[in-house]
mmCIF file of C-alpha atoms in Angstrom:
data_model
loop_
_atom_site.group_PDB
_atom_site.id
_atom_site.type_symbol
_atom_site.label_atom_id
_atom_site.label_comp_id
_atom_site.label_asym_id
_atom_site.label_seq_id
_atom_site.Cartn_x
_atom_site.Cartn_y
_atom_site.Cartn_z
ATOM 1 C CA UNK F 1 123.893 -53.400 61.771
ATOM 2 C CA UNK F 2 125.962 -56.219 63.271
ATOM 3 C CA UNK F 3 128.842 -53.093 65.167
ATOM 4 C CA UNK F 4 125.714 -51.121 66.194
ATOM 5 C CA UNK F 5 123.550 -54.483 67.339
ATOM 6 C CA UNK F 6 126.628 -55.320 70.052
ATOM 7 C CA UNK F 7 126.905 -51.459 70.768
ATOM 8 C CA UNK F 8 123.404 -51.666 71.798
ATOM 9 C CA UNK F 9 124.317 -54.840 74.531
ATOM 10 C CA UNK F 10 126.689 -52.627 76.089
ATOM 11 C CA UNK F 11 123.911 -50.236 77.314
ATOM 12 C CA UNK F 12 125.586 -47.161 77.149
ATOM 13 C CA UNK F 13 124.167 -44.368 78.737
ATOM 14 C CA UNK F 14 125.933 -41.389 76.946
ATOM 15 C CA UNK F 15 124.604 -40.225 73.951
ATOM 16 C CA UNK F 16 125.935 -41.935 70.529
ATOM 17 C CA UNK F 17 126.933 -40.749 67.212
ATOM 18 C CA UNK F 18 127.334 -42.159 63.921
ATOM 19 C CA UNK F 19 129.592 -39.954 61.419
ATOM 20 C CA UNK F 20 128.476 -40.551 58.432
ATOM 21 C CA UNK F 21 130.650 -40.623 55.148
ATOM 22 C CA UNK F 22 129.334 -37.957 52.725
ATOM 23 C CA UNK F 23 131.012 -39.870 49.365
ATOM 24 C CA UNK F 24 127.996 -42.192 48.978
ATOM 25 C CA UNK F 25 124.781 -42.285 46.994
ATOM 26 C CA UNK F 26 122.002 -40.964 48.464
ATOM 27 C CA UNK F 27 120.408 -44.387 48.453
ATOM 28 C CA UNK F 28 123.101 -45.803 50.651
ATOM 29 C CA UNK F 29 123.215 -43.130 52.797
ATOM 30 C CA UNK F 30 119.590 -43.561 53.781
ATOM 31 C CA UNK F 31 120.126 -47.174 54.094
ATOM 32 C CA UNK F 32 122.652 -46.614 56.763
ATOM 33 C CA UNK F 33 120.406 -43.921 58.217
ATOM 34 C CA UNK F 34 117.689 -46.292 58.691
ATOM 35 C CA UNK F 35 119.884 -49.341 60.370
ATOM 36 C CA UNK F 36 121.205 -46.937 62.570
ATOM 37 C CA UNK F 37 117.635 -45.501 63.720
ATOM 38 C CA UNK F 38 117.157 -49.115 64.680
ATOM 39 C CA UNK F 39 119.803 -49.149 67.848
ATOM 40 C CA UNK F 40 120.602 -46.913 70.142
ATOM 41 C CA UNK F 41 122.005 -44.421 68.025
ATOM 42 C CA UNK F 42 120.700 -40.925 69.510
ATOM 43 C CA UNK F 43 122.543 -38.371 66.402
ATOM 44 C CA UNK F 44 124.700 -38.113 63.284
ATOM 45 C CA UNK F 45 127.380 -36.460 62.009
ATOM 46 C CA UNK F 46 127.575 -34.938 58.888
ATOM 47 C CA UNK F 47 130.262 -35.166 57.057
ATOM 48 C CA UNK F 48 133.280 -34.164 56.012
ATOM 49 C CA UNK F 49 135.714 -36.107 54.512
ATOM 50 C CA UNK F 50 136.018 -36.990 50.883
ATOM 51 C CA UNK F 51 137.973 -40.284 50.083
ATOM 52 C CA UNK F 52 137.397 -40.740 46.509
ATOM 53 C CA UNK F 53 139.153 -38.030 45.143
ATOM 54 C CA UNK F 54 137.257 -38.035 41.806
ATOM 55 C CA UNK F 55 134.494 -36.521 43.519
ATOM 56 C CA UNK F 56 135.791 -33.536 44.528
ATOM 57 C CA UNK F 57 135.555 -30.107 43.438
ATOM 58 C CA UNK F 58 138.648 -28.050 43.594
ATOM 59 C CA UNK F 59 139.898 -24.500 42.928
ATOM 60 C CA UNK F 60 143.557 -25.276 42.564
ATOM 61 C CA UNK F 61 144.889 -27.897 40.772
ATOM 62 C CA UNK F 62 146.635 -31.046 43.727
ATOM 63 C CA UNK F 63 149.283 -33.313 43.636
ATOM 64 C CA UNK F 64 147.434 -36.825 43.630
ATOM 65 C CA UNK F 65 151.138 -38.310 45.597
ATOM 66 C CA UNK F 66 150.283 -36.284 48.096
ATOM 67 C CA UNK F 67 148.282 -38.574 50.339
ATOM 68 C CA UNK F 68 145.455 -37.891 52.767
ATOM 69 C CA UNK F 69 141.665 -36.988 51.583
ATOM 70 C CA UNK F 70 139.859 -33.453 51.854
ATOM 71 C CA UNK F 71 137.904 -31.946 54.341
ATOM 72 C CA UNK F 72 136.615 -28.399 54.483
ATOM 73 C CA UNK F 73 135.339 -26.542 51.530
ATOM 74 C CA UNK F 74 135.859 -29.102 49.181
ATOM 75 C CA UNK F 75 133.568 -31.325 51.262
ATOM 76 C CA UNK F 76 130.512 -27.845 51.465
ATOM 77 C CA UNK F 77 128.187 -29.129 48.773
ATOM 78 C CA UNK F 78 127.989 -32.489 49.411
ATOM 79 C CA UNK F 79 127.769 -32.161 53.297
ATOM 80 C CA UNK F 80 124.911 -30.008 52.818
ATOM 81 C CA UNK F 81 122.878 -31.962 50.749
ATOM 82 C CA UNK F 82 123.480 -34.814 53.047
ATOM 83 C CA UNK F 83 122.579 -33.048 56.184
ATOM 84 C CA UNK F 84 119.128 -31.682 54.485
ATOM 85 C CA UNK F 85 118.388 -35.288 53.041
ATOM 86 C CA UNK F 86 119.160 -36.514 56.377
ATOM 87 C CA UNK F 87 117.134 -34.328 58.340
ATOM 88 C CA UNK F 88 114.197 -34.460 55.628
ATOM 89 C CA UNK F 89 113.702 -38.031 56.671
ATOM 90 C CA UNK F 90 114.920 -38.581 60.265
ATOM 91 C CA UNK F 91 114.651 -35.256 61.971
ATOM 92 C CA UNK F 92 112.282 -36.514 64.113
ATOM 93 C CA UNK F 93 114.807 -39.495 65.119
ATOM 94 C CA UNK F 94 118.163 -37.984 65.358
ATOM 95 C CA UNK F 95 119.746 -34.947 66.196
ATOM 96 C CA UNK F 96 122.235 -33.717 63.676
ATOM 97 C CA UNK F 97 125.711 -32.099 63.781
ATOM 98 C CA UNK F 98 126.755 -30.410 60.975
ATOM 99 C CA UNK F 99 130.478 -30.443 59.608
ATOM 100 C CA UNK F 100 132.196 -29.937 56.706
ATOM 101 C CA UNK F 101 133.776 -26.252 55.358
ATOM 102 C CA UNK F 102 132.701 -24.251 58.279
ATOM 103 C CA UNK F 103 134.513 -20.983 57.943
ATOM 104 C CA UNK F 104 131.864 -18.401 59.433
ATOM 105 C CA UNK F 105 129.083 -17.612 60.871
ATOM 106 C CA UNK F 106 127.200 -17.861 57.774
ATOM 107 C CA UNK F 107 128.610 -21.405 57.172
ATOM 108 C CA UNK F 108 127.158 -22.583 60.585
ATOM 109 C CA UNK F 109 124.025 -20.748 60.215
ATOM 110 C CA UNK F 110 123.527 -22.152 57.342
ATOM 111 C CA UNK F 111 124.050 -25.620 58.515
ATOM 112 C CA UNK F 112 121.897 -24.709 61.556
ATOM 113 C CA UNK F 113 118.805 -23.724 59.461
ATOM 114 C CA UNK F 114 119.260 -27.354 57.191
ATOM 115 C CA UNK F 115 119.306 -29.405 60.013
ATOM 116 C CA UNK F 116 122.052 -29.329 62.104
ATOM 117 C CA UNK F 117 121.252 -29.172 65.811
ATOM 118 C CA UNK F 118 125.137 -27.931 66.872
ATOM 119 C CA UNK F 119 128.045 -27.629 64.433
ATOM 120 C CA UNK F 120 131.530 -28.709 64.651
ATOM 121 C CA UNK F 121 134.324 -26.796 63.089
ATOM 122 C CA UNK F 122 137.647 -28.233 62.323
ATOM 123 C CA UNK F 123 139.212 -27.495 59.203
ATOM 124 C CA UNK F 124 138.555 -23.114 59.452
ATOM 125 C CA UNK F 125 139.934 -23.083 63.355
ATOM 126 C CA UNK F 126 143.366 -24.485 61.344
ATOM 127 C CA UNK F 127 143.355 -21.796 58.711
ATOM 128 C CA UNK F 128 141.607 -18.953 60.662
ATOM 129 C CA UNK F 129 142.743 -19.931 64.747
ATOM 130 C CA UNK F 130 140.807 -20.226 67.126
ATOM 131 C CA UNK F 131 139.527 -16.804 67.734
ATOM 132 C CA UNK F 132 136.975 -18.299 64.790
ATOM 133 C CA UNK F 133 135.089 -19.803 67.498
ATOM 134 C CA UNK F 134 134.515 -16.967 69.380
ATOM 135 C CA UNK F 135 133.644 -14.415 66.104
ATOM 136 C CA UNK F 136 131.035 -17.019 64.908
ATOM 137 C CA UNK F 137 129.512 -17.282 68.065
ATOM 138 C CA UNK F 138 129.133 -13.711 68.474
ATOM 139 C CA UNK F 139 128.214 -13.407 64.887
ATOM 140 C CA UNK F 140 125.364 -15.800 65.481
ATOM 141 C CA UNK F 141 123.962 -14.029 68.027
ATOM 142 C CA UNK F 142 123.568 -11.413 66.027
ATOM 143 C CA UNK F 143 121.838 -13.136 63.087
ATOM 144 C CA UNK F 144 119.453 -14.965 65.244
ATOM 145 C CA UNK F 145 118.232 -11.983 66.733
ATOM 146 C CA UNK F 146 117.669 -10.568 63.180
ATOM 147 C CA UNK F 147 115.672 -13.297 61.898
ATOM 148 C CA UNK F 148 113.382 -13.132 64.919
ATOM 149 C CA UNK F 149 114.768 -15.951 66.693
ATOM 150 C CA UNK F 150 115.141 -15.978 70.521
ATOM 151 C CA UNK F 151 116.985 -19.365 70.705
ATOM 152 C CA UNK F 152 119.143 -21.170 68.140
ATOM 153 C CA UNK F 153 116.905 -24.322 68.308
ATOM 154 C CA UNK F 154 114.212 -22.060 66.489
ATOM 155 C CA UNK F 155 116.004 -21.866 63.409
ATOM 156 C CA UNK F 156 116.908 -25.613 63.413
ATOM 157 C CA UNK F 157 116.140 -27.151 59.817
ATOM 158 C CA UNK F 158 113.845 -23.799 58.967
ATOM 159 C CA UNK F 159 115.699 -23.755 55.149
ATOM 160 C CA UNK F 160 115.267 -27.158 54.407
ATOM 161 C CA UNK F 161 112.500 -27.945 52.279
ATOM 162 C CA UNK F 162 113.647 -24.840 50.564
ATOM 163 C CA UNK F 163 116.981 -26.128 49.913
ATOM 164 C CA UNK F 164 115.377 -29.594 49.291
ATOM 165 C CA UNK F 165 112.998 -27.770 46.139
ATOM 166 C CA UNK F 166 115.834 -25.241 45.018
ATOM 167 C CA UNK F 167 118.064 -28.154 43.660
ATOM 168 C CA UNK F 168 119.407 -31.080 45.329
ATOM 169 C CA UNK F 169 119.586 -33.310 42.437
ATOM 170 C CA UNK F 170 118.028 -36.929 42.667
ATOM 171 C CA UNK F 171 121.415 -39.111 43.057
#
């Protein structure tokens, strides 16, 4: 509250974001949500980095000396939930980019129809190059025009009280 409050006195005209950390409880999460729908805070990012390494869910066994945190996959789950909790309760006040494991078009399309008014991809353009961002656009197109949509802001958030009711468990 006290970063964002002398944000706010600077009177920034370009839009801000808040990236959120995707490692908390729900409870705290919405707490920050709601002190940052109090300033001039116009979206949030959703997340991707894990730093308590406890948390995370991994295929192959890791080296815990080998420092840094994990982003990508590992981070899919929990960056999902958070975006459709998010954009249960402040849809109406944010808009929402979704990160974390993006590796296709399915990935962002799935982001897309929990919330996420653009995605950001990081982690797959390192393991797949960057032709990813042209293949998931092009993919997109393709499943938007499928589901009946003629622009991608139709299909904003249209999965997420589903997702909400299918099992997002009460943290």
């Amino acid at each position: 509250d006290n970063l964002l409050t002398e944000i706010d006195k600077l009177k920034i005209k370009k839009p801000i974001f808040v990236k959120m950390p995707i490692d908390k409880t729900w409870k705290v999460a919405d707490n920050l949500l709601a002190v940052c729908s109090k300033h001039n805070v116009q979206g949030i990012t959703l997340g991707n980095l894990f730093k308590d390494r406890k948390k995370v869910k991994l295929a192959d066994k890791f080296d815990d000396k080998i420092k840094g945190n994990f982003s990508g996959k590992p981070c899919w789950d929990a960056s999902n939930e958070l975006l459709a909790r998010a954009y249960n309760g402040y849809g109406d006040r944010f808009v929402f980019s979704g990160v974390g494991g993006v590796f296709s078009a399915e990935d962002a399309y799935l982001k897309i129809r929990l919330g996420a008014t653009f995605v950001q991809i990081a982690t797959g353009v390192i393991f797949e190059g960057p032709m990813l961002i042209g293949q998931i656009n092009r993919k997109l197109v393709k499943m938007l025009e499928k589901d009946g949509y003629s622009h991608i802001s139709e299909a904003v958030g249209v999965d997420n009280a589903k997702f909400l009711k299918e099992g997002v468990s009460k943290k």
